[in-house]
């Protein structure tokens, strides 16, 4: 069979259309357009940034008020950087849902069939969604994290800390990185489960429920397993001084990235194999 | 040019498409007809690489769809279910699809005009009428100016004006030398739009026939006979080129003999007739009869329904 482009038809109207091919970069551009052309995704991003900054500063304000009371028990344990970053626990809900929705909304609306018709090799779609999401989430969440930290410290005043203090800059940047990888896990689970409710439940089961189940394990078992659970491993990068028994910050984060990588690989295999 | 070779698809235990082979040629509109559940949409999804066939394969313009470097330039598709996110504007939807293949904004504007979407293109698709949704689907099919179009029930839900628009558009695209493959349940619609018909039932090929032949062969008269001695008459009328059917007691539908011949036979044997009426079989009825029982049909020959069962070479 000839490999020549079969374009024997005659155009009767309009100028000829330039014929380019599908490339990874073009699929990324397509995903970029998709991301910014839906109100729901834009709102979710705004919500993630908003809760990250808002909750962190609110908590700092609350702590500043409490700590001002004489003899407050909080004084000894007070972690000013941690307080500024506490928005993570809310922001991860928004970012995680966004990662899931980027994929499952295509399945629920049927858009995926248009997407995969344009890119029938399929994997470029997964790489593009993951890539665009990573860039957008990392930029916004790291920025939000620094804003939350700086805002929080401003509220705390002289009781606050600075980026120059040991481990603080890493913890602040780490909060943004953690959120980004949470979303990536969502993207992978979205492709695996192809259903919004299922993927959201799986994601937060993994991040929020699994660690509480870890607590019911026998103590010596638990001590060995619990630090390696996804959110426990992922969140050490946000603590200025990891507690004893926790993993080292970058080790934990690398393991968390490993979970995301495995999820994405499973997603890739299934995307290639299943009917759309 | 689309070539299907032994396409087969099972869902669970059910065979949706069964060893289906055909060729769709450029330059004419080819109708893909079959009753609900015949496997038309499944076949189209397999051609587009969305569903993997259990056996067989399909090529478009000489290659499997998934192997094309720029699929949108080869094939434009309109799928059965809307394949659009309702929260996005029609324009952004087209822009995102176009971006995958480096298709320009100018072309996006062009297909929006072509599909008559101008006014609504910047509104969210969720608010589109059925007709506007179909027009958006057509616009996305035309984006890459493809040599081949695969459209799953494009006239579904369209008003008469929309149907006429599609009909004219498809004929125009075929006249430009493109391959146009359109599915439908409606024989009458296809008779007006298509030149070639591929008819399927229960996942199998029933007929691959020129519309003109189908129309000629199926528009013969049948004769309706009502008689208190219908069963006896049925035996008397039997002959090699005669088909007698009858769903209602006392009523026979006779093909292959006109009213005169039936009346003469009845008189010769003293059979009482209450009614002897020539009936014109509509295309729709001919199509329904053809697809009523796909499996049964394979065993029956000489029923005079065109050049049936010409499998693709
Ligand atoms: N994803 C699926 N899972 C299970 N069964 C399916 C699936 N898709 C199609 N089928 C079944 O396969 C058969 C063929 O369906 P298909 O949609 O291809 O028919 P169709 O000719 O397009 O029908 P219609 O005219 O109603 O659109 C049907 O019995 C249908 O129920
Ligand atoms: Mg269908």
Coordinates of C-alpha atoms and ligand atoms in Angstrom, one line a residue:
Chain A
X1 CA 0.0 0.0 0.0
X2 CA 1.3 3.4 -0.9
X3 CA 2.3 5.5 2.0
X4 CA 1.5 8.7 0.1
X5 CA -1.1 10.9 1.5
X6 CA -4.3 10.1 -0.3
X7 CA -5.6 13.5 -1.0
X8 CA -7.0 13.2 -4.5
X9 CA -10.1 15.2 -3.7
X10 CA -10.5 18.7 -5.1
X11 CA -11.2 21.6 -2.8
X12 CA -13.9 23.7 -4.2
X13 CA -13.9 26.5 -1.7
X14 CA -11.5 28.2 0.6
X15 CA -7.8 28.2 0.8
X16 CA -5.8 25.0 1.2
X17 CA -5.3 23.9 4.7
X18 CA -1.7 23.4 5.8
X19 CA -1.0 19.9 6.7
X20 CA 1.0 19.4 9.8
X21 CA 1.3 16.3 12.0
X22 CA 0.4 15.6 15.6
X23 CA 3.4 16.2 17.9
X24 CA 3.7 16.0 21.7
X25 CA 4.1 19.8 21.8
X26 CA 0.9 20.3 19.9
X27 CA -1.0 17.9 22.1
X28 CA 0.3 19.9 25.1
X29 CA -1.0 23.1 23.5
X30 CA -4.4 21.5 23.1
X31 CA -4.5 20.5 26.7
X32 CA -3.4 24.0 27.7
X33 CA -6.4 25.4 25.8
X34 CA -8.7 22.8 27.3
X35 CA -7.6 23.7 30.8
X36 CA -8.1 27.4 30.6
X37 CA -11.3 27.2 28.5
X38 CA -13.4 25.7 31.3
X39 CA -14.8 27.7 34.1
X40 CA -14.8 24.7 36.4
X41 CA -11.1 24.1 36.2
X42 CA -10.3 27.8 36.5
X43 CA -12.5 28.1 39.6
X44 CA -10.9 25.0 41.1
X45 CA -7.5 26.5 40.6
X46 CA -8.7 29.7 42.2
X47 CA -10.1 27.7 45.1
X48 CA -6.8 25.8 45.6
X49 CA -4.8 29.0 45.7
X50 CA -7.4 30.8 47.8
X51 CA -7.6 28.1 50.5
X52 CA -3.8 27.7 50.6
X53 CA -3.3 31.4 51.3
X54 CA -6.5 32.1 53.2
X55 CA -6.4 29.1 55.6
X56 CA -2.7 29.6 56.3
X57 CA -3.1 33.2 57.2
X58 CA -6.3 32.6 59.2
X59 CA -4.5 30.0 61.3
X60 CA -1.6 32.3 61.9
X61 CA -3.9 35.0 63.0
X62 CA -5.7 32.6 65.3
X63 CA -2.4 31.4 66.8
X64 CA -1.1 34.9 67.2
X65 CA -4.2 35.7 69.3
X66 CA -3.9 32.5 71.3
X67 CA -0.2 32.8 71.9
X68 CA -0.6 36.3 73.2
X69 CA -2.5 34.9 76.2
X70 CA -0.1 34.4 79.1
X71 CA 0.9 30.9 79.9
X72 CA -0.5 29.4 76.7
X73 CA 0.4 25.8 76.3
X74 CA 1.0 26.3 72.6
X75 CA 4.2 28.2 73.1
X76 CA 6.6 25.3 73.4
X77 CA 5.2 23.4 70.4
X78 CA 4.7 26.5 68.3
X79 CA 5.7 26.0 64.6
X80 CA 5.3 29.3 62.8
X81 CA 6.3 27.9 59.3
X82 CA 3.9 25.0 59.7
X83 CA 1.1 27.3 60.7
X84 CA 1.5 29.3 57.6
X85 CA 1.3 26.2 55.4
X86 CA -1.7 24.6 57.1
X87 CA -3.8 25.5 54.1
X88 CA -2.4 22.4 52.4
X89 CA -4.9 20.1 54.0
X90 CA -7.7 22.0 52.3
X91 CA -5.9 23.0 49.1
X92 CA -5.1 19.4 48.4
X93 CA -8.8 18.6 48.1
X94 CA -9.1 21.2 45.3
X95 CA -5.9 20.3 43.5
X96 CA -6.7 16.6 43.8
X97 CA -10.2 17.1 42.4
X98 CA -8.8 19.2 39.6
X99 CA -6.3 16.5 38.6
X100 CA -9.1 13.9 38.6
X101 CA -11.6 16.2 36.7
X102 CA -9.1 17.0 33.9
X103 CA -9.5 13.4 32.9
X104 CA -12.8 12.1 34.1
X105 CA -14.8 15.1 32.8
X106 CA -13.6 14.0 29.3
X107 CA -15.0 10.5 30.0
X108 CA -18.3 11.6 31.4
X109 CA -19.0 14.1 28.6
X110 CA -17.7 11.9 25.8
X111 CA -15.0 14.5 24.9
X112 CA -12.4 11.8 25.3
X113 CA -13.6 10.2 22.0
X114 CA -12.9 13.5 20.2
X115 CA -9.6 13.8 21.9
X116 CA -8.5 10.2 21.1
X117 CA -9.8 10.5 17.5
X118 CA -7.4 13.5 17.1
X119 CA -4.6 11.7 18.9
X120 CA -5.2 8.0 18.3
X121 CA -1.8 7.0 19.6
X122 CA -3.3 8.0 23.0
X123 CA -0.2 8.2 25.2
X124 CA 0.6 11.7 24.1
X125 CA -2.7 12.8 25.6
X126 CA -1.7 11.3 29.0
X127 CA 1.7 12.9 28.9
X128 CA 0.2 16.2 27.8
X129 CA -2.4 16.2 30.5
X130 CA 0.1 15.3 33.2
X131 CA 2.7 17.8 31.8
X132 CA 0.3 20.8 31.5
X133 CA -1.1 20.0 34.9
X134 CA 2.3 19.7 36.5
X135 CA 3.5 23.1 35.1
X136 CA 0.3 25.0 36.0
X137 CA -0.1 23.4 39.4
X138 CA 3.6 23.7 40.4
X139 CA 3.8 27.4 39.4
X140 CA 0.5 28.3 41.1
X141 CA 0.9 26.2 44.2
X142 CA 4.5 27.1 44.9
X143 CA 3.6 30.8 44.5
X144 CA 0.5 30.3 46.7
X145 CA 2.7 28.5 49.3
X146 CA 5.2 31.3 49.5
X147 CA 2.4 33.9 49.6
X148 CA 0.7 31.9 52.5
X149 CA 4.0 31.6 54.3
X150 CA 5.0 35.3 54.0
X151 CA 1.4 36.4 54.8
X152 CA 1.3 34.2 57.8
X153 CA 4.6 35.4 59.1
X154 CA 3.5 39.0 58.7
X155 CA 0.4 38.2 60.8
X156 CA 2.6 36.5 63.4
X157 CA 4.9 39.4 63.6
X158 CA 8.0 38.9 65.7
X159 CA 6.8 35.4 66.7
X160 CA 7.1 34.3 63.0
X161 CA 10.1 32.9 61.3
X162 CA 11.9 33.7 58.0
X163 CA 12.8 31.9 54.8
X164 CA 16.4 32.0 55.8
X165 CA 15.9 29.8 58.8
X166 CA 17.0 26.2 58.5
X167 CA 14.7 24.0 56.5
X168 CA 12.0 26.7 56.1
X169 CA 12.5 27.5 52.4
X170 CA 12.5 23.8 51.6
X171 CA 9.3 23.3 53.6
X172 CA 7.5 26.2 51.9
X173 CA 8.5 25.1 48.4
X174 CA 7.7 21.6 49.4
X175 CA 4.1 22.4 50.2
X176 CA 3.7 23.5 46.6
X177 CA 5.4 20.4 45.3
X178 CA 3.3 18.1 47.5
X179 CA 0.1 19.7 46.2
X180 CA 1.3 19.3 42.6
X181 CA 2.0 15.6 43.0
X182 CA -1.4 15.1 44.7
X183 CA -3.0 16.4 41.6
X184 CA -0.8 14.2 39.4
X185 CA -2.0 11.2 41.4
X186 CA -5.5 12.4 40.6
X187 CA -4.7 12.5 36.9
X188 CA -3.5 9.0 37.0
X189 CA -6.4 7.7 39.0
X190 CA -8.7 9.6 36.7
X191 CA -7.4 7.6 33.7
X192 CA -7.5 4.3 35.6
X193 CA -11.1 4.7 37.0
X194 CA -12.6 7.0 34.3
X195 CA -15.2 8.1 36.8
X196 CA -15.2 11.3 38.9
X197 CA -16.7 9.9 42.0
X198 CA -14.6 6.8 42.0
X199 CA -11.3 8.5 41.3
X200 CA -11.9 11.2 43.9
X201 CA -12.8 8.6 46.5
X202 CA -9.8 6.5 45.6
X203 CA -7.5 9.6 45.8
X204 CA -8.7 10.7 49.2
X205 CA -8.9 7.2 50.5
X206 CA -5.2 6.9 49.7
X207 CA -4.3 10.3 51.1
X208 CA -6.6 10.7 54.1
X209 CA -8.1 7.3 55.1
X210 CA -5.0 5.1 54.6
X211 CA -2.9 6.9 57.3
X212 CA -5.7 6.4 59.9
X213 CA -5.9 2.7 59.0
X214 CA -2.2 2.6 59.6
X215 CA -2.8 3.5 63.2
X216 CA -4.7 0.3 63.9
X217 CA -1.7 -1.8 62.9
X218 CA 0.3 -3.4 65.6
X219 CA 2.8 -0.9 67.0
X220 CA 6.1 -2.3 65.6
X221 CA 4.5 -3.0 62.3
X222 CA 2.9 0.4 62.2
X223 CA 6.2 2.1 62.9
X224 CA 7.7 0.4 59.8
X225 CA 4.8 0.9 57.4
X226 CA 3.1 4.2 58.4
X227 CA 5.9 6.5 57.3
X228 CA 5.8 5.1 53.8
X229 CA 2.1 5.6 53.3
X230 CA 1.5 8.1 50.5
X231 CA 0.5 11.3 52.3
X232 CA 2.9 10.6 55.3
X233 CA 5.8 10.2 52.9
X234 CA 4.7 13.2 50.8
X235 CA 4.2 15.6 53.7
X236 CA 7.5 15.3 55.4
X237 CA 8.9 17.7 52.9
X238 CA 6.7 20.4 54.5
X239 CA 7.9 20.0 58.0
X240 CA 10.8 22.2 59.0
X241 CA 12.1 19.6 61.5
X242 CA 10.7 16.1 60.7
X243 CA 9.7 14.2 63.9
X244 CA 11.6 11.1 64.9
X245 CA 10.3 8.1 63.0
X246 CA 9.4 10.2 60.0
X247 CA 11.4 9.8 56.7
X248 CA 13.9 12.4 55.6
X249 CA 12.2 15.2 53.7
X250 CA 13.5 14.5 50.2
X251 CA 13.4 10.7 50.7
X252 CA 9.8 10.9 51.6
X253 CA 9.0 13.2 48.7
X254 CA 10.8 10.9 46.3
X255 CA 8.7 8.0 47.6
X256 CA 5.5 10.0 47.1
X257 CA 6.6 10.8 43.6
X258 CA 7.1 7.1 43.1
X259 CA 3.5 6.4 44.0
X260 CA 2.4 9.0 41.4
X261 CA 4.8 7.5 38.8
X262 CA 3.4 4.0 39.4
X263 CA -0.2 5.3 39.1
X264 CA 0.7 7.1 35.8
X265 CA 2.3 4.0 34.4
X266 CA -0.7 1.9 35.2
X267 CA -2.9 4.6 33.6
X268 CA -0.7 4.6 30.5
X269 CA -1.0 0.8 30.1
X270 CA -4.8 0.9 30.6
X271 CA -5.3 3.9 28.3
X272 CA -3.5 2.1 25.5
X273 CA -5.3 -1.2 26.1
X274 CA -8.9 -0.3 26.8
X275 CA -11.7 0.7 24.4
X276 CA -12.4 4.5 24.6
Chain B
X1 CA -11.3 5.1 0.9
X2 CA -12.3 2.9 3.9
X3 CA -11.7 -0.9 3.9
X4 CA -13.0 -3.2 6.6
X5 CA -11.7 -6.7 6.6
X6 CA -13.4 -9.2 8.8
X7 CA -14.2 -6.7 11.6
X8 CA -15.5 -8.5 14.6
X9 CA -16.4 -7.2 18.0
X10 CA -17.9 -8.9 21.1
X11 CA -19.1 -7.2 24.2
X12 CA -19.3 -9.9 26.9
X13 CA -21.0 -12.8 25.2
X14 CA -22.8 -10.7 22.7
X15 CA -21.5 -10.3 19.1
X16 CA -21.9 -6.7 18.1
X17 CA -20.1 -6.9 14.8
X18 CA -19.6 -10.2 13.1
X19 CA -16.9 -10.7 10.4
X20 CA -17.8 -7.5 8.6
X21 CA -16.0 -6.7 5.3
X22 CA -16.7 -3.8 2.9
X23 CA -15.1 -1.1 1.0
X24 CA -16.3 2.5 1.0
X25 CA -15.2 4.3 -2.2
X26 CA -14.4 8.0 -2.7
X27 CA -16.6 10.2 -4.8
X28 CA -20.0 9.1 -3.6
X29 CA -21.9 9.2 -0.4
X30 CA -22.1 5.7 1.1
X31 CA -25.0 5.0 3.5
X32 CA -24.5 2.6 6.3
X33 CA -27.9 1.3 7.2
X34 CA -29.2 -1.1 9.8
X35 CA -31.8 -1.2 12.6
X36 CA -31.0 -0.3 16.2
X37 CA -28.2 -2.4 17.6
X38 CA -27.0 -3.6 14.2
X39 CA -23.4 -2.6 15.0
X40 CA -23.1 0.6 12.9
X41 CA -21.6 2.8 15.7
X42 CA -19.4 0.0 16.9
X43 CA -18.0 -0.5 13.4
X44 CA -17.3 3.2 13.1
X45 CA -15.6 3.3 16.4
X46 CA -13.4 0.4 15.3
X47 CA -12.5 2.2 12.1
X48 CA -11.4 5.2 14.2
X49 CA -9.3 3.1 16.5
X50 CA -11.5 4.0 19.5
X51 CA -12.6 0.3 20.0
X52 CA -10.2 -2.5 19.3
X53 CA -11.6 -5.2 17.0
X54 CA -11.6 -8.7 18.4
X55 CA -10.7 -9.9 15.0
X56 CA -10.1 -8.2 11.6
X57 CA -8.9 -4.7 10.9
X58 CA -9.9 -1.6 9.1
X59 CA -7.8 0.9 7.0
X60 CA -8.5 4.4 6.0
X61 CA -6.8 5.8 3.0
X62 CA -4.6 2.7 3.0
X63 CA -3.5 2.7 6.6
X64 CA -4.9 1.9 10.0
X65 CA -6.3 5.0 11.4
X66 CA -4.0 5.0 14.4
X67 CA -0.9 4.9 12.2
X68 CA -1.6 8.2 10.5
X69 CA 0.7 11.0 11.5
X70 CA -2.1 13.5 11.2
X71 CA -5.5 11.7 11.6
X72 CA -7.6 14.9 11.5
X73 CA -6.3 15.5 8.0
X74 CA -7.2 12.0 6.9
X75 CA -10.6 11.4 8.6
X76 CA -13.2 13.7 10.0
X77 CA -15.6 12.0 12.3
X78 CA -18.9 12.8 13.9
X79 CA -19.7 10.2 16.6
X80 CA -23.0 9.1 17.7
X81 CA -23.0 10.5 21.2
X82 CA -21.9 14.1 21.5
X83 CA -18.2 14.2 22.1
X84 CA -18.0 17.6 23.6
X85 CA -17.6 19.1 27.0
X86 CA -20.7 21.2 27.6
X87 CA -18.8 23.8 29.7
X88 CA -16.6 24.8 26.8
X89 CA -17.5 27.2 24.0
X90 CA -17.8 25.7 20.6
X91 CA -15.0 27.8 19.5
X92 CA -12.6 26.7 22.2
X93 CA -13.6 23.1 21.6
X94 CA -12.6 23.4 17.9
X95 CA -9.5 25.3 18.9
X96 CA -8.4 22.6 21.3
X97 CA -8.9 19.9 18.7
X98 CA -7.2 21.9 16.0
X99 CA -4.2 22.5 18.2
X100 CA -3.3 18.8 18.3
X101 CA -2.5 18.9 14.6
X102 CA -1.3 22.4 14.3
X103 CA -4.4 23.5 12.4
X104 CA -4.7 27.3 12.3
X105 CA -7.2 29.6 14.0
X106 CA -8.1 30.8 10.5
X107 CA -9.3 27.3 9.7
X108 CA -11.3 27.1 12.9
X109 CA -13.1 30.3 11.9
X110 CA -13.6 28.8 8.4
X111 CA -15.4 25.7 9.7
X112 CA -17.5 27.7 12.1
X113 CA -18.8 29.7 9.1
X114 CA -19.1 26.6 7.0
X115 CA -21.3 24.9 9.7
X116 CA -23.3 28.1 10.2
X117 CA -22.3 28.4 13.8
X118 CA -21.1 32.0 13.6
X119 CA -23.5 33.5 16.2
X120 CA -23.3 30.8 18.9
X121 CA -19.7 29.7 18.5
X122 CA -18.6 31.6 21.6
X123 CA -21.4 30.3 23.8
X124 CA -21.0 27.3 25.9
X125 CA -21.9 24.1 24.2
X126 CA -24.2 23.0 27.1
X127 CA -26.7 25.5 25.9
X128 CA -26.7 24.4 22.3
X129 CA -29.8 23.0 20.6
X130 CA -29.6 19.5 19.2
X131 CA -29.2 21.0 15.8
X132 CA -26.4 23.3 16.8
X133 CA -24.6 20.4 18.5
X134 CA -24.8 18.4 15.3
X135 CA -23.4 21.4 13.4
X136 CA -20.5 21.7 15.8
X137 CA -19.9 18.0 15.3
X138 CA -19.8 18.6 11.5
X139 CA -17.5 21.6 12.0
X140 CA -15.0 19.4 14.0
X141 CA -15.2 16.7 11.3
X142 CA -14.3 19.2 8.7
X143 CA -11.5 20.9 10.7
X144 CA -8.6 19.0 9.0
X145 CA -10.1 19.2 5.5
X146 CA -10.0 15.4 5.4
X147 CA -10.3 13.1 2.4
X148 CA -12.6 10.9 4.3
X149 CA -15.7 11.6 6.5
X150 CA -17.3 9.2 8.9
X151 CA -20.6 10.4 10.3
X152 CA -22.7 8.5 12.7
X153 CA -26.3 9.6 12.2
X154 CA -25.6 13.2 11.4
X155 CA -29.3 14.0 10.8
X156 CA -30.4 12.8 14.2
X157 CA -32.5 15.5 15.8
X158 CA -32.3 17.9 12.9
X159 CA -35.2 19.9 11.6
X160 CA -36.0 19.7 7.9
X161 CA -33.8 22.6 7.1
X162 CA -30.9 21.0 8.9
X163 CA -31.5 17.7 7.2
X164 CA -31.4 19.5 3.8
X165 CA -28.3 21.3 4.8
X166 CA -26.5 18.0 5.7
X167 CA -27.7 16.3 2.6
X168 CA -26.4 19.1 0.4
X169 CA -23.2 19.3 2.3
X170 CA -22.5 15.5 2.1
X171 CA -23.2 15.4 -1.6
X172 CA -20.9 18.4 -2.2
X173 CA -18.1 16.8 -0.2
X174 CA -18.5 13.5 -2.2
X175 CA -18.6 15.5 -5.4
X176 CA -15.2 16.9 -4.4
X177 CA -13.9 13.4 -4.5
X178 CA -14.0 12.6 -0.8
X179 CA -15.1 9.4 0.8
X180 CA -18.3 10.0 2.7
X181 CA -19.6 7.3 5.0
X182 CA -22.8 8.1 6.8
X183 CA -24.9 5.9 9.1
X184 CA -28.6 6.1 9.4
X185 CA -31.7 4.1 10.4
X186 CA -33.7 5.8 7.7
X187 CA -33.8 4.2 4.3
X188 CA -35.8 7.1 2.9
X189 CA -33.2 9.6 4.0
X190 CA -30.4 7.5 2.5
X191 CA -32.2 7.0 -0.7
X192 CA -32.0 10.8 -1.2
X193 CA -28.5 11.3 0.0
X194 CA -26.4 8.2 -0.8
X195 CA -25.5 6.5 -4.0
X196 CA -24.2 3.3 -2.4
X197 CA -25.7 1.4 0.6
X198 CA -24.0 -1.0 3.0
X199 CA -26.8 -2.6 5.0
X200 CA -26.1 -4.5 8.2
X201 CA -28.2 -6.5 10.6
X202 CA -27.1 -8.1 13.8
X203 CA -23.5 -7.2 13.1
X204 CA -23.4 -8.9 9.7
X205 CA -23.3 -7.6 6.2
X206 CA -26.7 -8.0 4.5
X207 CA -26.3 -6.0 1.4
X208 CA -23.7 -3.8 -0.4
X209 CA -25.7 -2.4 -3.2
X210 CA -26.1 0.7 -5.3
X211 CA -29.1 2.8 -4.1
X212 CA -30.5 2.9 -7.7
X213 CA -30.6 -0.9 -7.8
X214 CA -32.1 -1.2 -4.4
X215 CA -34.9 1.3 -5.2
X216 CA -35.6 -0.4 -8.6
X217 CA -35.8 -3.9 -7.1
X218 CA -37.7 -3.1 -4.0
X219 CA -40.3 -0.8 -5.5
X220 CA -42.1 -3.7 -7.3
X221 CA -45.7 -4.1 -6.5
X222 CA -47.1 -6.6 -4.1
X223 CA -50.7 -7.8 -4.1
X224 CA -52.8 -8.0 -1.0
X225 CA -55.4 -10.8 -1.1
X226 CA -58.1 -11.4 1.4
X227 CA -59.9 -14.7 1.3
X228 CA -61.7 -17.1 3.6
X229 CA -59.7 -19.8 2.0
X230 CA -56.3 -18.1 2.4
X231 CA -54.3 -21.1 3.3
X232 CA -55.5 -23.1 0.4
X233 CA -54.8 -20.1 -1.9
X234 CA -51.4 -19.9 -0.5
X235 CA -50.6 -23.3 -1.8
X236 CA -52.2 -22.6 -5.2
X237 CA -50.1 -19.5 -5.7
X238 CA -46.8 -21.1 -4.8
X239 CA -44.2 -21.0 -7.5
X240 CA -40.5 -20.5 -8.0
X241 CA -40.6 -16.7 -8.3
X242 CA -43.5 -16.1 -6.0
X243 CA -43.3 -15.1 -2.3
X244 CA -46.4 -15.3 -0.2
X245 CA -46.4 -13.9 3.3
X246 CA -49.2 -13.2 5.6
X247 CA -49.2 -12.0 9.2
X248 CA -52.9 -11.6 9.6
X249 CA -55.3 -14.5 9.3
X250 CA -57.1 -14.5 6.0
X251 CA -54.8 -12.0 4.4
X252 CA -51.9 -12.8 2.0
X253 CA -49.2 -10.5 0.6
X254 CA -48.2 -11.9 -2.7
X255 CA -45.0 -10.9 -4.6
X256 CA -44.1 -12.1 -8.1
X257 CA -47.8 -12.3 -9.3
X258 CA -49.9 -9.3 -10.2
X259 CA -53.6 -9.0 -9.3
X260 CA -54.7 -10.3 -12.6
X261 CA -52.7 -13.5 -12.2
X262 CA -53.9 -14.1 -8.7
X263 CA -57.5 -13.5 -9.7
X264 CA -57.3 -16.0 -12.5
X265 CA -55.8 -18.7 -10.3
X266 CA -58.4 -18.1 -7.7
X267 CA -61.3 -18.3 -10.2
X268 CA -59.9 -21.5 -11.8
X269 CA -60.0 -23.2 -8.4
X270 CA -63.2 -21.6 -7.2
X271 CA -61.6 -19.7 -4.3
X272 CA -63.6 -16.8 -3.0
X273 CA -61.8 -13.5 -2.8
X274 CA -62.9 -10.6 -0.6
X275 CA -60.2 -8.2 -1.6
X276 CA -57.5 -8.0 -4.3
X277 CA -55.4 -4.8 -3.9
X278 CA -52.1 -3.8 -5.5
X279 CA -49.8 -2.4 -2.8
X280 CA -46.7 -0.3 -3.3
X281 CA -43.9 -1.4 -1.1
X282 CA -42.1 1.7 0.3
X283 CA -38.3 1.7 0.5
X284 CA -38.7 1.8 4.3
X285 CA -40.7 -1.4 4.2
X286 CA -38.3 -3.1 1.8
X287 CA -35.5 -2.2 4.1
X288 CA -37.3 -3.4 7.2
X289 CA -38.1 -6.7 5.5
X290 CA -34.5 -7.0 4.5
X291 CA -33.2 -6.5 8.0
X292 CA -36.0 -8.1 9.9
X293 CA -34.0 -11.2 10.4
X294 CA -30.5 -10.9 9.2
X295 CA -29.7 -14.5 9.9
X296 CA -32.7 -15.9 8.1
X297 CA -32.0 -13.8 5.1
X298 CA -28.7 -15.4 4.4
X299 CA -30.5 -18.7 3.6
X300 CA -33.0 -17.1 1.2
X301 CA -32.2 -16.4 -2.4
X302 CA -34.2 -15.2 -5.3
X303 CA -36.2 -12.8 -3.2
X304 CA -35.1 -10.2 -5.7
X305 CA -33.5 -7.7 -3.4
X306 CA -30.6 -6.6 -5.5
X307 CA -27.1 -7.8 -5.6
X308 CA -27.0 -8.9 -2.1
X309 CA -24.0 -10.4 -0.3
X310 CA -21.2 -9.0 -2.4
X311 CA -18.4 -9.2 0.1
X312 CA -15.6 -6.7 -0.5
X313 CA -12.8 -8.2 -2.6
Ligands
LIG1 N1 -19.6 -0.4 25.0 C1 -20.5 -1.4 24.8 N2 -20.7 -2.4 25.8 C2 -21.5 -3.4 25.6 N3 -22.3 -3.5 24.6 C3 -22.2 -2.7 23.6 C4 -21.3 -1.5 23.6 N4 -21.4 -0.8 22.5 C5 -22.4 -1.4 21.8 N5 -22.9 -2.5 22.4 C6 -23.9 -3.5 21.9 O1 -23.5 -3.8 20.6 C7 -24.6 -3.8 19.7 C8 -24.3 -2.9 18.5 O2 -24.4 -1.6 19.0 P1 -24.2 -0.3 18.1 O3 -24.3 0.9 19.0 O4 -22.9 -0.5 17.3 O5 -25.4 -0.4 17.1 P2 -26.0 0.7 16.1 O6 -26.1 0.0 14.8 O7 -25.1 1.9 16.1 O8 -27.4 1.0 16.7 P3 -28.2 2.4 16.7 O9 -28.9 2.5 15.4 O10 -29.2 2.2 17.8 O11 -27.3 3.5 16.9 C9 -25.8 -3.5 20.5 O12 -26.4 -4.7 20.9 C10 -25.2 -2.8 21.7 O13 -26.0 -3.0 22.8
LIG2 MG1 -25.4 3.8 16.6

